[in-house]
Short mmCIF file of C-alpha atoms and ligand atoms in Angstrom, two decimals:
data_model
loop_
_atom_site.label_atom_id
_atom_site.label_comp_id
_atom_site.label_asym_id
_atom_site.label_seq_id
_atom_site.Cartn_x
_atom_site.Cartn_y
_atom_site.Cartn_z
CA UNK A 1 0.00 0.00 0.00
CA UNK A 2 1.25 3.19 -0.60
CA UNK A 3 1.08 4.97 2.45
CA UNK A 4 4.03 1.91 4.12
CA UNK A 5 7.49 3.89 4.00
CA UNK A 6 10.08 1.56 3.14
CA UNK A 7 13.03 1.20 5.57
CA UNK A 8 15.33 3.87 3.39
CA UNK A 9 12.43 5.92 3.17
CA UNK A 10 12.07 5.99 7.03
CA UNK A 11 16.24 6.59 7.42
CA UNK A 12 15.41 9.67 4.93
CA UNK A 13 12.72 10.88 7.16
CA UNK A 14 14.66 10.31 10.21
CA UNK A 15 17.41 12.78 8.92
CA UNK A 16 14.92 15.21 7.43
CA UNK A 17 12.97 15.14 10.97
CA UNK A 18 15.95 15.86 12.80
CA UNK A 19 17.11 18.94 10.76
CA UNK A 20 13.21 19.98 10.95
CA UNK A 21 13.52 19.45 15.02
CA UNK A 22 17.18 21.73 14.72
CA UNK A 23 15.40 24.58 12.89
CA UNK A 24 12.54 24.61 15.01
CA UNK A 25 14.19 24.96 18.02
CA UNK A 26 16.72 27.86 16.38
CA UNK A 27 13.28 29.57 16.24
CA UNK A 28 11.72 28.69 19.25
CA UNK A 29 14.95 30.26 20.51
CA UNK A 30 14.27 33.43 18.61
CA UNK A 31 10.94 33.63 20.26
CA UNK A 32 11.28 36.97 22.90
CA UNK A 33 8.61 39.82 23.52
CA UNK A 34 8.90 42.48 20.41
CA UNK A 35 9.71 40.07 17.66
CA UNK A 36 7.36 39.88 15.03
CA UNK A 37 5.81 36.17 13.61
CA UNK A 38 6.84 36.87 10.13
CA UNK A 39 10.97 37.57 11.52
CA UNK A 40 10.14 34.19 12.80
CA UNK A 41 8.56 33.30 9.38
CA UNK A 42 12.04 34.50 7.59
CA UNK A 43 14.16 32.65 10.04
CA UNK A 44 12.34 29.35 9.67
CA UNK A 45 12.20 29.03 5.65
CA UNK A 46 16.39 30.36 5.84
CA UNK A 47 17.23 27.53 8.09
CA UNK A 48 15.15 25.34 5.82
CA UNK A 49 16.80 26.16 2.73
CA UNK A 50 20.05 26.12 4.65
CA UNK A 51 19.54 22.52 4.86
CA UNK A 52 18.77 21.66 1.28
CA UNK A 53 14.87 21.29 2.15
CA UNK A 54 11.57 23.50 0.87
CA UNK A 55 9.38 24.52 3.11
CA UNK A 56 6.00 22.14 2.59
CA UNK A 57 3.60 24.78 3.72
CA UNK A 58 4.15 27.35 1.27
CA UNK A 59 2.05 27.57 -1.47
CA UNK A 60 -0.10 24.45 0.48
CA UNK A 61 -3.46 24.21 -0.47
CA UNK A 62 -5.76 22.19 1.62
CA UNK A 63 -8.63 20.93 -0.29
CA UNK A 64 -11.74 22.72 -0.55
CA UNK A 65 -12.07 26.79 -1.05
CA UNK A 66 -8.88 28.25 0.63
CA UNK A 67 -5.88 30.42 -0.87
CA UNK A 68 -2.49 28.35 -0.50
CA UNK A 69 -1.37 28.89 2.45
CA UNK A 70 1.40 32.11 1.97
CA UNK A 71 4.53 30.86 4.68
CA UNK A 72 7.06 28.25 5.79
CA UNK A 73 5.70 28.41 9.07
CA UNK A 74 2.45 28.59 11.16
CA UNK A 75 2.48 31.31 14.07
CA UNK A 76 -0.47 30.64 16.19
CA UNK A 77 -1.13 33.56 19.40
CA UNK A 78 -3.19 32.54 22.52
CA UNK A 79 -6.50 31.91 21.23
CA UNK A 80 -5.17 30.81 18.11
CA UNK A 81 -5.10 26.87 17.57
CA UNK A 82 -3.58 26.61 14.65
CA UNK A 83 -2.77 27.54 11.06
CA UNK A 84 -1.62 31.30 12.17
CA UNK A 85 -0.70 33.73 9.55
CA UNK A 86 3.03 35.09 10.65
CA UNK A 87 2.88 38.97 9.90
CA UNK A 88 4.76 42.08 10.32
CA UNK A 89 2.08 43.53 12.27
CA UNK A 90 1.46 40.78 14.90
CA UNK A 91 4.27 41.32 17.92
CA UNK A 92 4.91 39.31 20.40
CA UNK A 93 4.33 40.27 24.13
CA UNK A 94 5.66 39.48 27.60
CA UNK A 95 2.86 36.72 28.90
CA UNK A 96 1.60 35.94 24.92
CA UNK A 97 1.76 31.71 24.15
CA UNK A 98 2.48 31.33 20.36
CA UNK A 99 1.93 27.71 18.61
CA UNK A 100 5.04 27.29 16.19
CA UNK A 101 3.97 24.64 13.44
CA UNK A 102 6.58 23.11 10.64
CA UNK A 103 7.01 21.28 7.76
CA UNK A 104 9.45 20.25 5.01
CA UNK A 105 10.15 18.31 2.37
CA UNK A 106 13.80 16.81 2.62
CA UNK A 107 15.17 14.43 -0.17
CA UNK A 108 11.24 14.32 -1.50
CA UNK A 109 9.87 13.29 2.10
CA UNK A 110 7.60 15.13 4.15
CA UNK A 111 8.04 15.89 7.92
CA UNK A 112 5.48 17.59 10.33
CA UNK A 113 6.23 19.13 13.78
CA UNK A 114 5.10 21.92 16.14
CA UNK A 115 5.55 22.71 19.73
CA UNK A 116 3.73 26.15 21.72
CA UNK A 117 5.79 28.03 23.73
CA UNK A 118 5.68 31.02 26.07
CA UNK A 119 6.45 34.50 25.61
CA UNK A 120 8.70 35.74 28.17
CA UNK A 121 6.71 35.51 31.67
CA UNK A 122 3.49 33.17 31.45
CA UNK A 123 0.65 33.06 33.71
CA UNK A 124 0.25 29.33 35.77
CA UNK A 125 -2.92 28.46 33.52
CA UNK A 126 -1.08 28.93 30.42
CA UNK A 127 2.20 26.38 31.66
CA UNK A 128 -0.23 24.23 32.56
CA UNK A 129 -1.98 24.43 29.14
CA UNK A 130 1.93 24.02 27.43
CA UNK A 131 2.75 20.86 29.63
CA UNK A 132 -0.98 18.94 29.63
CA UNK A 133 -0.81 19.56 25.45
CA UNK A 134 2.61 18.38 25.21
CA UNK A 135 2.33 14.89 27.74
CA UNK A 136 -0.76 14.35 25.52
CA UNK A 137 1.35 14.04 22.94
CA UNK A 138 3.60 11.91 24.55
CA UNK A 139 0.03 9.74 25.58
CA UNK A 140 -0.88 9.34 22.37
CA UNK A 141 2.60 8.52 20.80
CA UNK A 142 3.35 5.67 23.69
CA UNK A 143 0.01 3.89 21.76
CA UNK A 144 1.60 3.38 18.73
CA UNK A 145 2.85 -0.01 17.61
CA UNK A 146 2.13 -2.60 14.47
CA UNK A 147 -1.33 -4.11 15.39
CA UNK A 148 -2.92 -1.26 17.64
CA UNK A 149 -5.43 1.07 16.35
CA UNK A 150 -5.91 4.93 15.49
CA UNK A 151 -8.34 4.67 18.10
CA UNK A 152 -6.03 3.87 20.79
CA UNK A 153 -4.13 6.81 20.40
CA UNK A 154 -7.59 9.19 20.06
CA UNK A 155 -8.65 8.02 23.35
CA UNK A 156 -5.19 8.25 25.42
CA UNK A 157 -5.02 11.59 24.33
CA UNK A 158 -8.34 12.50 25.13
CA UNK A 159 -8.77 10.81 28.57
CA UNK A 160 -5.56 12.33 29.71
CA UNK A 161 -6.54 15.94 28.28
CA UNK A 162 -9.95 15.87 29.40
CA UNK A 163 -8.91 14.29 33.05
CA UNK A 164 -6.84 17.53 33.15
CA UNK A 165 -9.69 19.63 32.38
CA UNK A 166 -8.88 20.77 28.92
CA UNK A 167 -11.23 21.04 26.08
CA UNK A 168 -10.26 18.43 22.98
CA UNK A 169 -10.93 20.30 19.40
CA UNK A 170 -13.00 18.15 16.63
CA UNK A 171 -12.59 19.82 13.41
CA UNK A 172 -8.70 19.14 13.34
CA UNK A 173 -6.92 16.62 13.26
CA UNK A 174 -3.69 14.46 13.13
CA UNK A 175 -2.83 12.40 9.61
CA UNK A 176 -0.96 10.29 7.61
CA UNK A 177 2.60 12.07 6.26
CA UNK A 178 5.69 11.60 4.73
CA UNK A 179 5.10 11.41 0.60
CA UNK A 180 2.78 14.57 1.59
CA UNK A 181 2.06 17.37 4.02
CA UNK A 182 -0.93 15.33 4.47
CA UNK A 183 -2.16 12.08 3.72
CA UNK A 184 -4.83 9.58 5.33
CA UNK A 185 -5.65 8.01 7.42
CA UNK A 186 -6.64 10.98 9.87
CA UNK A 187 -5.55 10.86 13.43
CA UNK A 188 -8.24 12.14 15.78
CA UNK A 189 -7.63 13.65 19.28
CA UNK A 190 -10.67 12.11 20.64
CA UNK A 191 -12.08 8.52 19.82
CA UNK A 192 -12.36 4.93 21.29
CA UNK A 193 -9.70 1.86 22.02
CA UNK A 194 -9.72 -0.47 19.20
CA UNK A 195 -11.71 1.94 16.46
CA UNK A 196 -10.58 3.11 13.25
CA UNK A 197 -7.10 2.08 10.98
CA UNK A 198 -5.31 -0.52 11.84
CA UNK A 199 -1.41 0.60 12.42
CA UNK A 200 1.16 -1.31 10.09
CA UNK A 201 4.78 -1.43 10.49
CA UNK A 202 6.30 1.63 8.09
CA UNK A 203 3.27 4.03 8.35
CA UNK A 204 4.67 7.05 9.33
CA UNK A 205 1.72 9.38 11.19
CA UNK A 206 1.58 13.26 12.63
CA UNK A 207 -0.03 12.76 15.91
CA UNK A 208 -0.77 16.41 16.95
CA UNK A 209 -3.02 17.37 20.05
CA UNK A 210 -5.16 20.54 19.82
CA UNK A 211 -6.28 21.62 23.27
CA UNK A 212 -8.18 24.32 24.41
CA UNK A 213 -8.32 26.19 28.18
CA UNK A 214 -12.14 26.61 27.86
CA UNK A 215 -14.53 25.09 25.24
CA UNK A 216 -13.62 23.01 22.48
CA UNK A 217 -15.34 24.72 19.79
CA UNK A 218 -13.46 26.47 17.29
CA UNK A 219 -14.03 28.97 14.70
CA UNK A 220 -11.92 29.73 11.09
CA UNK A 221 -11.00 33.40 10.31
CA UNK A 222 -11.93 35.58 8.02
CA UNK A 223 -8.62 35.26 6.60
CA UNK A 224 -9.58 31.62 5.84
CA UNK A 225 -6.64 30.13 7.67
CA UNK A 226 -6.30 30.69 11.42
CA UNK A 227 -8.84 28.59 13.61
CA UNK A 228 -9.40 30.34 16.79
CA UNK A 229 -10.98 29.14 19.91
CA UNK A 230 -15.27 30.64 19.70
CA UNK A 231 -14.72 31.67 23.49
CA UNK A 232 -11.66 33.28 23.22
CA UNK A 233 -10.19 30.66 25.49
CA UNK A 234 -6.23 29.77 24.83
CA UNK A 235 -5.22 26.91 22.98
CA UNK A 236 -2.02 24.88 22.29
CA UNK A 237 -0.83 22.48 20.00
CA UNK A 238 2.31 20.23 19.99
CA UNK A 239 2.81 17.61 16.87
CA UNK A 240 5.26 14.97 16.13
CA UNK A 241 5.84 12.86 13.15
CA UNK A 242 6.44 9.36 14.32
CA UNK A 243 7.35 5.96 12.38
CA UNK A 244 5.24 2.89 13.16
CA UNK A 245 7.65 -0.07 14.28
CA UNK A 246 7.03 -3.33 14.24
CA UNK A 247 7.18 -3.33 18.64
CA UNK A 248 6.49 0.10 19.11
CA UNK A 249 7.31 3.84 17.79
CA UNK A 250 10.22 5.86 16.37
CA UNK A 251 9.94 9.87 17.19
CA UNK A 252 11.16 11.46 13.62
CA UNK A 253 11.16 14.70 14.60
CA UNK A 254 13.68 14.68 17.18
CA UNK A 255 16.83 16.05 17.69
N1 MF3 B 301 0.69 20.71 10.84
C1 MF3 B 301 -0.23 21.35 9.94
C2 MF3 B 301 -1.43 20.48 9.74
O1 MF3 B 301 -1.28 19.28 9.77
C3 MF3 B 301 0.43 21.54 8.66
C4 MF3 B 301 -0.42 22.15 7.57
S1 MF3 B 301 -0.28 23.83 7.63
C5 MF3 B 301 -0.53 24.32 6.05
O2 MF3 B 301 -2.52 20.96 9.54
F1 MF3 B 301 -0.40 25.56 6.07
F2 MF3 B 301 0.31 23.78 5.27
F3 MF3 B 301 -1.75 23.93 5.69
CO1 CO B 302 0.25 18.20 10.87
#
């Protein structure tokens, strides 16, 4: 089937996901109250090129009525979940949480990662919000092995998110990647043991929590990209791409 990476494939994705995991954290480093999302923008598609990839996002379009999507990466501000427009008009501020989402295409694979970090000093609800989003992450990615289903990672992450108290978004979700920025079969946040795909040694999946302070809900702006929370509750987002083994997982996008 074509969505099984072969074992070269994986290697390739392995070195393309660490590079991708080395830029991102040049720019999470970058990350300070008065820089602007599109300096973060320029950084991220230099280091990219630096390395001999392309940025996947640019010029992305995801099916249905939307523009292509204009950067190399996705700067996503407090009640922002994801898909954030990086700008020279949006600054960051002291307390501000920003959702920093990646891709690229390395030797004609396709990695996926994103992490949310704080802006300088960060009220206790928002660390919480970081940490819960990114140990659901790690919930859902200790699920993975050949033989256990999409559904198995839906519900760790969702037990453990909503056992902290945090709100689980619907109308995004994880996927297939790795001969595209996107590819099936979807990999939903919330969900039941033993439902949906079947996980075969060589998929390779983006397993990528969405989780809100408040309510769930979530609206698309009138720029046609950047989902926000309805309330106007924070959200974060962390994402891995991850290689299903035949006993268990390999992170990709680590360094
Ligand atoms: N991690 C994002 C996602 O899976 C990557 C797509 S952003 C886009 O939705 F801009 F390329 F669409
Ligand atoms: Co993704």
């Amino acid at each position: 089937m074509a969505f099984i990476k072969s074992k070269k494939e994986i290697e390739a994705l392995r070195e393309g996901g660490q590079k991708l995991a080395e830029i991102l954290r040049k720019v999470v480093e970058t990350v300070k109250p008065g820089v602007t999302t599109k300096e973060l923008d320029r950084l991220a598609e230099s280091l990219i090129l630096s390395v001999g990839g392309t940025p996947s996002f640019k010029g992305y379009h995801i099916p249905g009525a939307h523009t292509p999507y204009p950067a190399s990466l996705c700067t996503s501000i407090n009640d922002e979940v994801v898909h954030g427009i990086p700008s020279e008009k949006r600054v960051l501020k002291d307390g501000d949480i920003i959702g920093l989402d990646i891709g690229m295409k390395y030797k004609r694979l396709y990695t996926d990662m994103a992490v949310t970090v704080g802006v300088g000093a960060i009220d206790a609800a928002s660390r919480k919000l970081l940490l819960v989003t990114e140990h659901a992450l790690a919930e859902g990615i200790v699920q993975v092995r050949a033989g256990a289903h999409v559904g198995d990672i839906s519900e760790a992450v969702q037990t453990y998110a909503e056992d902290h108290g945090l709100g689980v978004v619907r109308e995004l979700v994880g996927h297939g990647v790795g001969h595209a920025v996107h590819e099936n079969p979807p990999i939903p946040n919330f969900g039941s043991r033993g439902q949906g795909e079947k996980l075969r040694e060589g998929m390779v999946i983006a397993i990528e929590p969405m989780l809100t302070a408040g309510d769930y809900a979530v609206v698309l702006a009138p720029d046609d990209w950047t989902w926000k929370t309805k309330d106007g509750s924070r959200a974060a987002h962390f994402e891995h791409t991850v290689a299903v083994t035949k006993d268990g997982v390999r992170v990709l996008t680590k360094i």
